[in-house]
Coordinates of N, CA and C in Angstrom, one line a residue:
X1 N -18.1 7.2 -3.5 CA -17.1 7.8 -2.6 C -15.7 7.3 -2.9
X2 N -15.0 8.0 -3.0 CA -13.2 7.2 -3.3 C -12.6 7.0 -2.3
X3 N -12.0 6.0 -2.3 CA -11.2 5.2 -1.4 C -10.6 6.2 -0.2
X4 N -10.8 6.2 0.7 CA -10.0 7.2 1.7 C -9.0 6.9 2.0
X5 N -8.4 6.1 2.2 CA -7.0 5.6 2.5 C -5.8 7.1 2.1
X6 N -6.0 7.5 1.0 CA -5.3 8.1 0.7 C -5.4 9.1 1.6
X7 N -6.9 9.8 1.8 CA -7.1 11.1 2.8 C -6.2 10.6 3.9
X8 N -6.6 9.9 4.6 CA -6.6 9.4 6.0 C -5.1 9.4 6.1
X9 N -4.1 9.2 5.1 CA -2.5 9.3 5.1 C -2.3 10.6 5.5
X10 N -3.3 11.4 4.4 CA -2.7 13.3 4.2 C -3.4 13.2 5.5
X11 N -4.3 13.0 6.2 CA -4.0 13.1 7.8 C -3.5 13.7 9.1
X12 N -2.6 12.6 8.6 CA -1.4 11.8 9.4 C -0.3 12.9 9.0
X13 N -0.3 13.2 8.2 CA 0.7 13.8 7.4 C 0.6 15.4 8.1
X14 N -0.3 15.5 7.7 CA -0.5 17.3 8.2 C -1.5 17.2 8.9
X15 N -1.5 16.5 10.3 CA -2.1 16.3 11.6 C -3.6 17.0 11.5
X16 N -4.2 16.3 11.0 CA -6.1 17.3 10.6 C -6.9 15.7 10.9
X17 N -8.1 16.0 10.6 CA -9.0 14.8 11.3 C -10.3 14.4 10.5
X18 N -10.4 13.4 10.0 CA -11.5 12.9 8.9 C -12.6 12.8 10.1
X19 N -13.9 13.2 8.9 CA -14.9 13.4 9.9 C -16.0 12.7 9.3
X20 N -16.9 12.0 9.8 CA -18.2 11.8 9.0 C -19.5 11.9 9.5
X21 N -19.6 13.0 9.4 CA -20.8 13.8 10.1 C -22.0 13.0 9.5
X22 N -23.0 13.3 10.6 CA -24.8 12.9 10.5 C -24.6 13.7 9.0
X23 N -25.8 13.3 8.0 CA -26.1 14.3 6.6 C -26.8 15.6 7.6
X24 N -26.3 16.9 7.0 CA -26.8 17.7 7.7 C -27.7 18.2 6.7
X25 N -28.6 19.2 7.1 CA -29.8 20.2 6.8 C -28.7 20.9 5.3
X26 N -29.2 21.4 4.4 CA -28.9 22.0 3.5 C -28.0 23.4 4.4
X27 N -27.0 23.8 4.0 CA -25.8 24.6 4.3 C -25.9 25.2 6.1
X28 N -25.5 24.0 6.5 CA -25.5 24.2 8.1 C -24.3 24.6 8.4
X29 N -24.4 25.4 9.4 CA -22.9 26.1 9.9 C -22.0 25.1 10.2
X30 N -20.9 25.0 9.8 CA -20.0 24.0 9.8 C -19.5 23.7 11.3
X31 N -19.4 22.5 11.7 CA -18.5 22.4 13.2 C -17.0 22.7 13.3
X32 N -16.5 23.2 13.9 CA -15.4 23.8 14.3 C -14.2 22.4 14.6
X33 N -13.8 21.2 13.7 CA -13.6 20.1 14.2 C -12.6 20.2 13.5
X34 N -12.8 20.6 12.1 CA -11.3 20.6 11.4 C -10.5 21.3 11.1
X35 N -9.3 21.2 10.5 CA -8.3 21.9 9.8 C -7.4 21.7 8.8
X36 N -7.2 22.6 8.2 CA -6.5 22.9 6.9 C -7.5 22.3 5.9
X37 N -8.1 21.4 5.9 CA -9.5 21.2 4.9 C -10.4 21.2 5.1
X38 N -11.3 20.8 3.8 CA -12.8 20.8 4.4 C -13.4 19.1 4.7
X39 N -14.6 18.9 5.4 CA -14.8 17.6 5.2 C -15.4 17.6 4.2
X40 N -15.2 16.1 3.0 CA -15.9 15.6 2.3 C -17.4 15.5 2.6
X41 N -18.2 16.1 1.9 CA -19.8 16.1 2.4 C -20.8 15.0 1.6
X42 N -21.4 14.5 1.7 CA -22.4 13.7 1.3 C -24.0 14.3 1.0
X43 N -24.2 14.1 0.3 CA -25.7 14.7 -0.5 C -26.8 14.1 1.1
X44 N -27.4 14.8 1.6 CA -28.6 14.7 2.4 C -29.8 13.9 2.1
X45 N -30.1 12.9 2.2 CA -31.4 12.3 1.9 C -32.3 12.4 3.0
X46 N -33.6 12.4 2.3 CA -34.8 13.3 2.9 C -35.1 12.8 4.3
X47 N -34.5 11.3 4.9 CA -34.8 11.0 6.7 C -34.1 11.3 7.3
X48 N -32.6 12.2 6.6 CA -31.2 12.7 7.4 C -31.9 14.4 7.7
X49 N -32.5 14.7 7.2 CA -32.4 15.7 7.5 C -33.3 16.8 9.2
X50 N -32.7 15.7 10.1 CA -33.4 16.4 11.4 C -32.0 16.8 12.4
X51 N -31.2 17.2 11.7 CA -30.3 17.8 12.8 C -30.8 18.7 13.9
X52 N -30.9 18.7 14.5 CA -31.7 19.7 16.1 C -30.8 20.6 16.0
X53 N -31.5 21.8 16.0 CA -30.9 22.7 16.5 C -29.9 23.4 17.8
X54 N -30.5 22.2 18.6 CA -30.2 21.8 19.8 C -28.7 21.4 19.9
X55 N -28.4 20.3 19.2 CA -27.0 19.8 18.7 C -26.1 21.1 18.8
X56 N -26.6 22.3 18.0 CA -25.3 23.2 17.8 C -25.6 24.3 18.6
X57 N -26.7 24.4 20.1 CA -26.2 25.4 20.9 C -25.2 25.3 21.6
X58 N -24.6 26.6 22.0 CA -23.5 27.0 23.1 C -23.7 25.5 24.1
X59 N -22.6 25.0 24.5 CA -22.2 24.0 25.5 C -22.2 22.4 24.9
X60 N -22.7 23.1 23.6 CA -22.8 21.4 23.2 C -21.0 21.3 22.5
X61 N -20.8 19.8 22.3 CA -19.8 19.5 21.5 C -19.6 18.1 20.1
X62 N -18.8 18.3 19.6 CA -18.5 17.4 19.0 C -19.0 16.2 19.3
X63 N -19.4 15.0 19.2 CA -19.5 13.3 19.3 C -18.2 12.8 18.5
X64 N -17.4 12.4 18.9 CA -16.9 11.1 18.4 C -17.2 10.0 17.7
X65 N -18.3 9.6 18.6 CA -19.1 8.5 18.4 C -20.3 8.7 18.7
X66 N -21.3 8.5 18.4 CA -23.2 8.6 18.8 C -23.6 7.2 19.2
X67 N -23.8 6.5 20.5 CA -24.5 5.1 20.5 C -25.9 4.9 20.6
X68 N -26.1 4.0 20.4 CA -27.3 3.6 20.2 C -28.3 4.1 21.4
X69 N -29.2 4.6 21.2 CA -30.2 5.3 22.6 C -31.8 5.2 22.0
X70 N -31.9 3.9 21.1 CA -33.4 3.5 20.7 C -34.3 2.9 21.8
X71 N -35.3 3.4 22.2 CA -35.8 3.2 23.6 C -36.4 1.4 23.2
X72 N -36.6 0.6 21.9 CA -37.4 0.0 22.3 C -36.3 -1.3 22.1
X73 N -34.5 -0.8 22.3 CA -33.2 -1.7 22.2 C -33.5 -2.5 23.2
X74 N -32.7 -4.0 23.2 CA -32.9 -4.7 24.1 C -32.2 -4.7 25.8
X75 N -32.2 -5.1 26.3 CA -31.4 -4.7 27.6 C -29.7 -5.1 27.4
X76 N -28.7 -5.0 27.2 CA -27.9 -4.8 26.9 C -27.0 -6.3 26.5
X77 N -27.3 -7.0 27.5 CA -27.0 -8.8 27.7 C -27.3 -9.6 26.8
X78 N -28.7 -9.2 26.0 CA -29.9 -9.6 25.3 C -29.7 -9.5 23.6
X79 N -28.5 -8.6 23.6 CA -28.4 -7.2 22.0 C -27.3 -9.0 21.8
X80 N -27.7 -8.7 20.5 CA -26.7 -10.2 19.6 C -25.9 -9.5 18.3
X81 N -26.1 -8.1 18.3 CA -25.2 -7.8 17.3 C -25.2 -6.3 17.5
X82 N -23.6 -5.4 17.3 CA -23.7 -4.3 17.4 C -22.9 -3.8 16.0
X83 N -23.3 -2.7 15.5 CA -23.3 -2.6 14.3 C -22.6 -1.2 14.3
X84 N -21.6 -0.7 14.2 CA -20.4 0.4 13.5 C -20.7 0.4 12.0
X85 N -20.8 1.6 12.3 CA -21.0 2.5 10.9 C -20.8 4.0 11.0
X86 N -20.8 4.6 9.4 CA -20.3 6.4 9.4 C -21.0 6.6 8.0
X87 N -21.6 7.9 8.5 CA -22.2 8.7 7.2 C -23.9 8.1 7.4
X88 N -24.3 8.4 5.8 CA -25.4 8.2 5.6 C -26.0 6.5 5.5
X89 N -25.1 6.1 5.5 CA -25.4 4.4 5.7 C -26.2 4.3 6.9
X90 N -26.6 4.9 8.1 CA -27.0 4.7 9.1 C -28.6 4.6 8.9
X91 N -29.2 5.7 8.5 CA -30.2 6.2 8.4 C -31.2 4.8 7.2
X92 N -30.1 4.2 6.9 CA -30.3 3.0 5.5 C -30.9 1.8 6.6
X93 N -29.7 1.5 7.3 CA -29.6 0.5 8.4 C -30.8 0.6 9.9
X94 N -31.2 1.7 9.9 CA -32.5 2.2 10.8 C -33.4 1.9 10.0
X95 N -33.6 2.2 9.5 CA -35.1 1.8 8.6 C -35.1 0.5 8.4
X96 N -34.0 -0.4 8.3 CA -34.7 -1.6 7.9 C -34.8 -2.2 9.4
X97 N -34.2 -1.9 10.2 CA -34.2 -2.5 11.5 C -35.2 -2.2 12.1
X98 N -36.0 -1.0 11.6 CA -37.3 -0.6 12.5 C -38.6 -1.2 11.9
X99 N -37.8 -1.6 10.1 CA -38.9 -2.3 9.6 C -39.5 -3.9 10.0
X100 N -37.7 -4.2 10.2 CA -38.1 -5.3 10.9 C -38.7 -6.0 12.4
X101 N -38.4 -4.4 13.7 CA -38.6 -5.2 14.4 C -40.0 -4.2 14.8
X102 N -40.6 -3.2 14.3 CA -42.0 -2.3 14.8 C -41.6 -2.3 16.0
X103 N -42.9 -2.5 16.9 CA -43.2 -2.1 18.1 C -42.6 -2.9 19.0
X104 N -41.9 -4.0 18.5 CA -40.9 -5.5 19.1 C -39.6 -4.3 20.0
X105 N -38.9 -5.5 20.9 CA -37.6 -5.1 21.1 C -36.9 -5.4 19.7
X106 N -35.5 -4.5 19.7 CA -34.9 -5.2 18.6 C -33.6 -5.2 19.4
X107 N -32.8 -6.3 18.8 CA -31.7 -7.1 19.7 C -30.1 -6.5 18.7
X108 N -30.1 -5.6 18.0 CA -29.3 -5.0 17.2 C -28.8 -3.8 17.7
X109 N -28.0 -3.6 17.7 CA -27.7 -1.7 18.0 C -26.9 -1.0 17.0
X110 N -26.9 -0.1 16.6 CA -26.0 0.9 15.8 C -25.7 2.0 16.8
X111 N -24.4 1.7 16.0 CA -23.6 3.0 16.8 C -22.8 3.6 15.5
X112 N -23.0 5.0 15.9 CA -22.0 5.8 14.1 C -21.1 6.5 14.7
X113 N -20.0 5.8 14.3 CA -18.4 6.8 14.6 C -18.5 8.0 13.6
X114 N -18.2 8.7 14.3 CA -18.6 10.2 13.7 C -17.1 10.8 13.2
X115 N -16.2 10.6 13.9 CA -14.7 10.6 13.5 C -13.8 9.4 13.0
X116 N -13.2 9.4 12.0 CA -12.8 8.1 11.3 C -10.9 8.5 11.7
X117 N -10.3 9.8 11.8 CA -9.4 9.7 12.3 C -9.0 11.4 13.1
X118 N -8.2 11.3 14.2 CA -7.7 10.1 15.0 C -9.4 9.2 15.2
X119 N -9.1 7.5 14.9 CA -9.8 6.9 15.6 C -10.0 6.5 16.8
X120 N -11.2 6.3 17.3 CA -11.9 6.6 18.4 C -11.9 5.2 19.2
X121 N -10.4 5.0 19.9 CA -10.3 3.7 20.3 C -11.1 3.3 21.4
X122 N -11.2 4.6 22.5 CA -11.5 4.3 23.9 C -13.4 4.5 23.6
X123 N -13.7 5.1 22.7 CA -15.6 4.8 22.7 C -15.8 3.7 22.7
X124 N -14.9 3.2 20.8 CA -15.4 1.8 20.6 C -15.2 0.7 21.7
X125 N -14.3 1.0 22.7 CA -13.8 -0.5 23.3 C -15.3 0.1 24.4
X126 N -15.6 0.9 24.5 CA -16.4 1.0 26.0 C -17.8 0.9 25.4
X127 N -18.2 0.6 23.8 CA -19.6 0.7 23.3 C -19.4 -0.7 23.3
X128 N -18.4 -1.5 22.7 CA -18.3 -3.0 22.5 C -18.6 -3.9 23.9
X129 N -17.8 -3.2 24.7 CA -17.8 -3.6 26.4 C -19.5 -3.6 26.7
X130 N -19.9 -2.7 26.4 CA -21.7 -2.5 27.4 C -22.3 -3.7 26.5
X131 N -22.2 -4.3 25.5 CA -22.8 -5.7 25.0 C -21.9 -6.4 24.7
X132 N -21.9 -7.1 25.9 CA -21.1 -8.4 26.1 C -21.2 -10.0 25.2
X133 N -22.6 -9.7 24.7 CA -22.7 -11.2 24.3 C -22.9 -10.5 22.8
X134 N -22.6 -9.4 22.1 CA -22.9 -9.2 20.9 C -22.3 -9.4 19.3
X135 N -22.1 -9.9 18.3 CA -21.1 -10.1 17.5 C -20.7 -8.2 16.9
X136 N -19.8 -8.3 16.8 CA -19.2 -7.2 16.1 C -19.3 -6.8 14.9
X137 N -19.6 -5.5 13.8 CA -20.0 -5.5 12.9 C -19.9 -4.1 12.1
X138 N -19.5 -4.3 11.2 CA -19.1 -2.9 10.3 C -19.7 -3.2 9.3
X139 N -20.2 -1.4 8.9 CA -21.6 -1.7 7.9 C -20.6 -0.4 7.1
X140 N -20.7 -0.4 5.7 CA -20.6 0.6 4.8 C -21.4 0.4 3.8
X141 N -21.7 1.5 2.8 CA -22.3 1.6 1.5 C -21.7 1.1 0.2
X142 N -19.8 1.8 0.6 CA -19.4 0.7 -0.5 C -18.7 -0.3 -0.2
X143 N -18.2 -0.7 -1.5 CA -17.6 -2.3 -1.9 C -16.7 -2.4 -0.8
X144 N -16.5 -3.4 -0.4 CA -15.5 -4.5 0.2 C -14.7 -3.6 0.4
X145 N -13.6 -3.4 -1.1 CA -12.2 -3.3 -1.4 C -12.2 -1.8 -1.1
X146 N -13.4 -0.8 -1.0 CA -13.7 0.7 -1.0 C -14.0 0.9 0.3
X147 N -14.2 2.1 0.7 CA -14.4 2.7 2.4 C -13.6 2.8 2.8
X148 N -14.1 2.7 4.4 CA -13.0 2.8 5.5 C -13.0 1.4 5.8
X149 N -13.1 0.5 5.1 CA -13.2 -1.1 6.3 C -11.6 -1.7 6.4
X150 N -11.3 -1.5 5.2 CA -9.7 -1.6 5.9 C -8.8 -1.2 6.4
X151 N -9.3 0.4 6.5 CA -8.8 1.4 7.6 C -9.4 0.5 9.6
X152 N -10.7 0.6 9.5 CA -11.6 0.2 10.6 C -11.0 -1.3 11.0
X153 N -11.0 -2.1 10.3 CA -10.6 -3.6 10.8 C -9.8 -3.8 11.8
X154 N -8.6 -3.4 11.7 CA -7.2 -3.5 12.2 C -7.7 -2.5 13.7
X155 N -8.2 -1.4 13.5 CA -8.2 -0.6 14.6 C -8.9 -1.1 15.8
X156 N -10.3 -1.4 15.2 CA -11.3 -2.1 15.7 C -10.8 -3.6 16.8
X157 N -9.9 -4.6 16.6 CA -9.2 -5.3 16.9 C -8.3 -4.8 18.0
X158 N -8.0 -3.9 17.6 CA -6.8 -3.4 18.6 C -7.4 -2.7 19.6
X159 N -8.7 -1.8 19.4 CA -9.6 -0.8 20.3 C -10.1 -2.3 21.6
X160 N -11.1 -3.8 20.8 CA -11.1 -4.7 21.7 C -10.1 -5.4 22.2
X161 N -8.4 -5.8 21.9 CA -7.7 -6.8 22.1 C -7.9 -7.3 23.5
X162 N -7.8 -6.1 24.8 CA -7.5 -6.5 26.0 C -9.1 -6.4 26.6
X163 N -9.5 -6.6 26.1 CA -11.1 -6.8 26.8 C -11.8 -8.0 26.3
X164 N -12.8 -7.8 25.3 CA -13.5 -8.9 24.4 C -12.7 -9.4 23.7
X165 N -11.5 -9.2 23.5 CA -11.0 -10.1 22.2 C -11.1 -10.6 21.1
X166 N -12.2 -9.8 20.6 CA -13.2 -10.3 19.1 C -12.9 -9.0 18.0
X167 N -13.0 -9.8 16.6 CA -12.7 -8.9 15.7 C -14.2 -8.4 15.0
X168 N -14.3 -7.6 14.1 CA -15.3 -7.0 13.9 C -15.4 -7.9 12.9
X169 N -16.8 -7.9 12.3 CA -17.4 -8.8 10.8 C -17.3 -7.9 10.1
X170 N -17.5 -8.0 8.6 CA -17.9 -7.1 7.6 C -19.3 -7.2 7.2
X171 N -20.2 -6.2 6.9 CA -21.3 -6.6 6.3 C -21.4 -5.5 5.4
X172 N -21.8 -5.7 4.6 CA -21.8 -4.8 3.1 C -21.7 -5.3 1.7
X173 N -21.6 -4.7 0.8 CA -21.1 -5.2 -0.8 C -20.3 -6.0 -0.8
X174 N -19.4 -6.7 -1.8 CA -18.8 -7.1 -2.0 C -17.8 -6.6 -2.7
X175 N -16.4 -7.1 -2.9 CA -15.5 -6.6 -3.7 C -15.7 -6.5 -5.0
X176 N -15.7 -5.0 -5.5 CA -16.3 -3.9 -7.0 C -14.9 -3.6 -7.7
X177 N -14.5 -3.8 -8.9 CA -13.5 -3.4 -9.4 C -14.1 -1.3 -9.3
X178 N -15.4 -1.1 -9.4 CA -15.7 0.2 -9.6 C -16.8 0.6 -8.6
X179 N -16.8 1.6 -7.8 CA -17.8 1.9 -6.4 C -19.3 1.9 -7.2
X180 N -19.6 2.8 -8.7 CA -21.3 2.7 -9.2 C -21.4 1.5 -9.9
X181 N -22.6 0.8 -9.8 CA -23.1 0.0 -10.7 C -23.3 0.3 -12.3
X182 N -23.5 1.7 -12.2 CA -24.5 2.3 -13.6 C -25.7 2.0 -14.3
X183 N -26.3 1.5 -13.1 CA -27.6 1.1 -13.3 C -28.1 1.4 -12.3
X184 N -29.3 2.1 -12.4 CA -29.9 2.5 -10.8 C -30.7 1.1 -10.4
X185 N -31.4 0.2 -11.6 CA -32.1 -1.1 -10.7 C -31.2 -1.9 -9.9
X186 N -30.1 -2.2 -10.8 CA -28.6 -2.7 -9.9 C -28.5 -2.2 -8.8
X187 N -28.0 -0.9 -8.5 CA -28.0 0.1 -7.3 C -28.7 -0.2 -6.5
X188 N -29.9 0.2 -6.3 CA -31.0 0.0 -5.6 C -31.2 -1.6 -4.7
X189 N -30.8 -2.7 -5.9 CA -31.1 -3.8 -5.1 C -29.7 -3.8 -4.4
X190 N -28.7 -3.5 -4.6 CA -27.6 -3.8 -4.1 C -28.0 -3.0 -2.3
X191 N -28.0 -1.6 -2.5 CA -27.8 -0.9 -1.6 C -29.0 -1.2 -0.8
X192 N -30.3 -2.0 -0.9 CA -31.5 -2.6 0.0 C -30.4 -3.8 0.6
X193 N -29.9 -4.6 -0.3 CA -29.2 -5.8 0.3 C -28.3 -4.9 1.5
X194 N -27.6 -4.4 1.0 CA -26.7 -3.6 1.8 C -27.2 -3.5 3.3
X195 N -28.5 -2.5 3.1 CA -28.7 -2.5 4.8 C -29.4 -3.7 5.1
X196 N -29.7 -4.4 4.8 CA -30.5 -5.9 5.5 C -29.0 -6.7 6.3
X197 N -28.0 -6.7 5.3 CA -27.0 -7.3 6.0 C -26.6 -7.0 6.9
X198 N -26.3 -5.9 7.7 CA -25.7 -5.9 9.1 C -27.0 -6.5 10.0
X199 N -28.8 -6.1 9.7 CA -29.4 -6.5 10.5 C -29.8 -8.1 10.9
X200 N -29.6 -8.8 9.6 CA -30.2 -10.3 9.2 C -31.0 -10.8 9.0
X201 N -31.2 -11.9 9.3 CA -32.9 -12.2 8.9 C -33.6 -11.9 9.7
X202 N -35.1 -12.1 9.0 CA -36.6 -11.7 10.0 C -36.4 -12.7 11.1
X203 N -37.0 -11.7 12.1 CA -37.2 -12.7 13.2 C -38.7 -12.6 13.7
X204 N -39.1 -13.6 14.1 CA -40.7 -13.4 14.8 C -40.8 -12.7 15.3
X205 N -41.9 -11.7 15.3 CA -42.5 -11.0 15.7 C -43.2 -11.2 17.1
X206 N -42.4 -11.5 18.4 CA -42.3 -11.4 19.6 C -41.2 -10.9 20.1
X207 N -41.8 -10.5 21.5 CA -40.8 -9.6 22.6 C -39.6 -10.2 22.8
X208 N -37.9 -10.1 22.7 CA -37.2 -10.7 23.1 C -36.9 -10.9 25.0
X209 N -38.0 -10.1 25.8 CA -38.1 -10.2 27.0 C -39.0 -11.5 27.6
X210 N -39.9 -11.5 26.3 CA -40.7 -12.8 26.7 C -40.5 -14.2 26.4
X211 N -39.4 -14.3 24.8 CA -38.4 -15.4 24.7 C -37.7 -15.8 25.7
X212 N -37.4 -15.0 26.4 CA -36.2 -15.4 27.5 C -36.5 -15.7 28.8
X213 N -38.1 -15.8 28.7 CA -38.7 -16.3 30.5 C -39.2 -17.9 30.0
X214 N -39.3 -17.8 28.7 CA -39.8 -19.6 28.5 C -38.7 -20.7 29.1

């Protein structure tokens, strides 16, 4: 994906709004969100593809942001890392988190900003707020020096200043003079690395409800 900075200027510029929708179903009716262009779309991989139908009846709307609503999340005090992300990186970052925690609580949350501009100051500060003891965390696909992360940094910071006061981590690749590897075995380990890092290492396989009465 190429650097958006540039989009995110034309913007600003001619007042329109970057979007980074869930991967939808092959040629879904487009949401009514933007203007004067289209959004950049992303290829659908085979676990994105359950958009509900439900999502795009009459009364529903837009998301800004989607938070986390995994029933087997920890109680909110409990969660030790919350995880921002957009696009198909999510669906990367769920699977390893469900790999790692099964039928366990898992002490992580993802949340996917669904709009990258205008950014979505008052979600993030009120998703950041409901886990108070959590570290902060931005996950992308690509490199360091590529994405939105140095769009998201600065915002992110300013969305928490007067509340938590914490800045967000990076977790992802590293700085790529070029976004493809050209190797798919490269790729592949990169992008497995990729989503383990926002989650971190294994942890034992016990209840984080039952850690916390010893």
């Amino acid at each position: 994906a190429p650097d958006p900075g540039g989009q995110l200027a034309d913007c600003q510029l001619h007042h329109t709004r970057k979007l980074l929708p869930r991967p939808p179903p092959p040629d879904p009716p487009r949401l009514p969100q933007t203007t004067h262009r289209d959004v950049a779309e992303e290829p659908s991989p085979p676990q994105a593809v359950r958009l509900a139908i439900a999502d795009l009846q009459p009364g529903t709307q837009f998301q800004r942001m989607i938070p986390d609503s995994a029933e087997n999340l920890a109680p909110t005090e409990q969660v030790r890392k919350l995880v921002f992300c957009s696009g198909k990186v999510y669906f990367d970052i769920l699977a390893e988190r469900n790999k790692r925690a099964g039928e366990v609580q898992t002490d992580v949350a993802i949340s996917r900003i669904e709009q990258i501009f205008p950014f979505p100051f008052d979600k993030v500060r009120d998703e950041a707020n409901k886990y108070p003891n959590a570290q902060v965390v931005w996950c992308q696909e690509e490199p360091k020096n590529k994405g939105a992360w140095a769009y998201i940094e600065p915002r992110v910071e300013t969305a928490l200043r007067d509340t938590r006061g914490v800045r967000a981590k990076y977790a992802g690749r590293v700085q790529m003079a070029a976004v493809a590897t050209g190797y798919k075995e490269v790729h592949d380990r990169k992008q497995a690395a990729c989503s383990r890092a926002p989650v971190g290492p294994r942890r034992a396989a016990r209840s984080l409800a039952a850690s916390t009465t010893r």
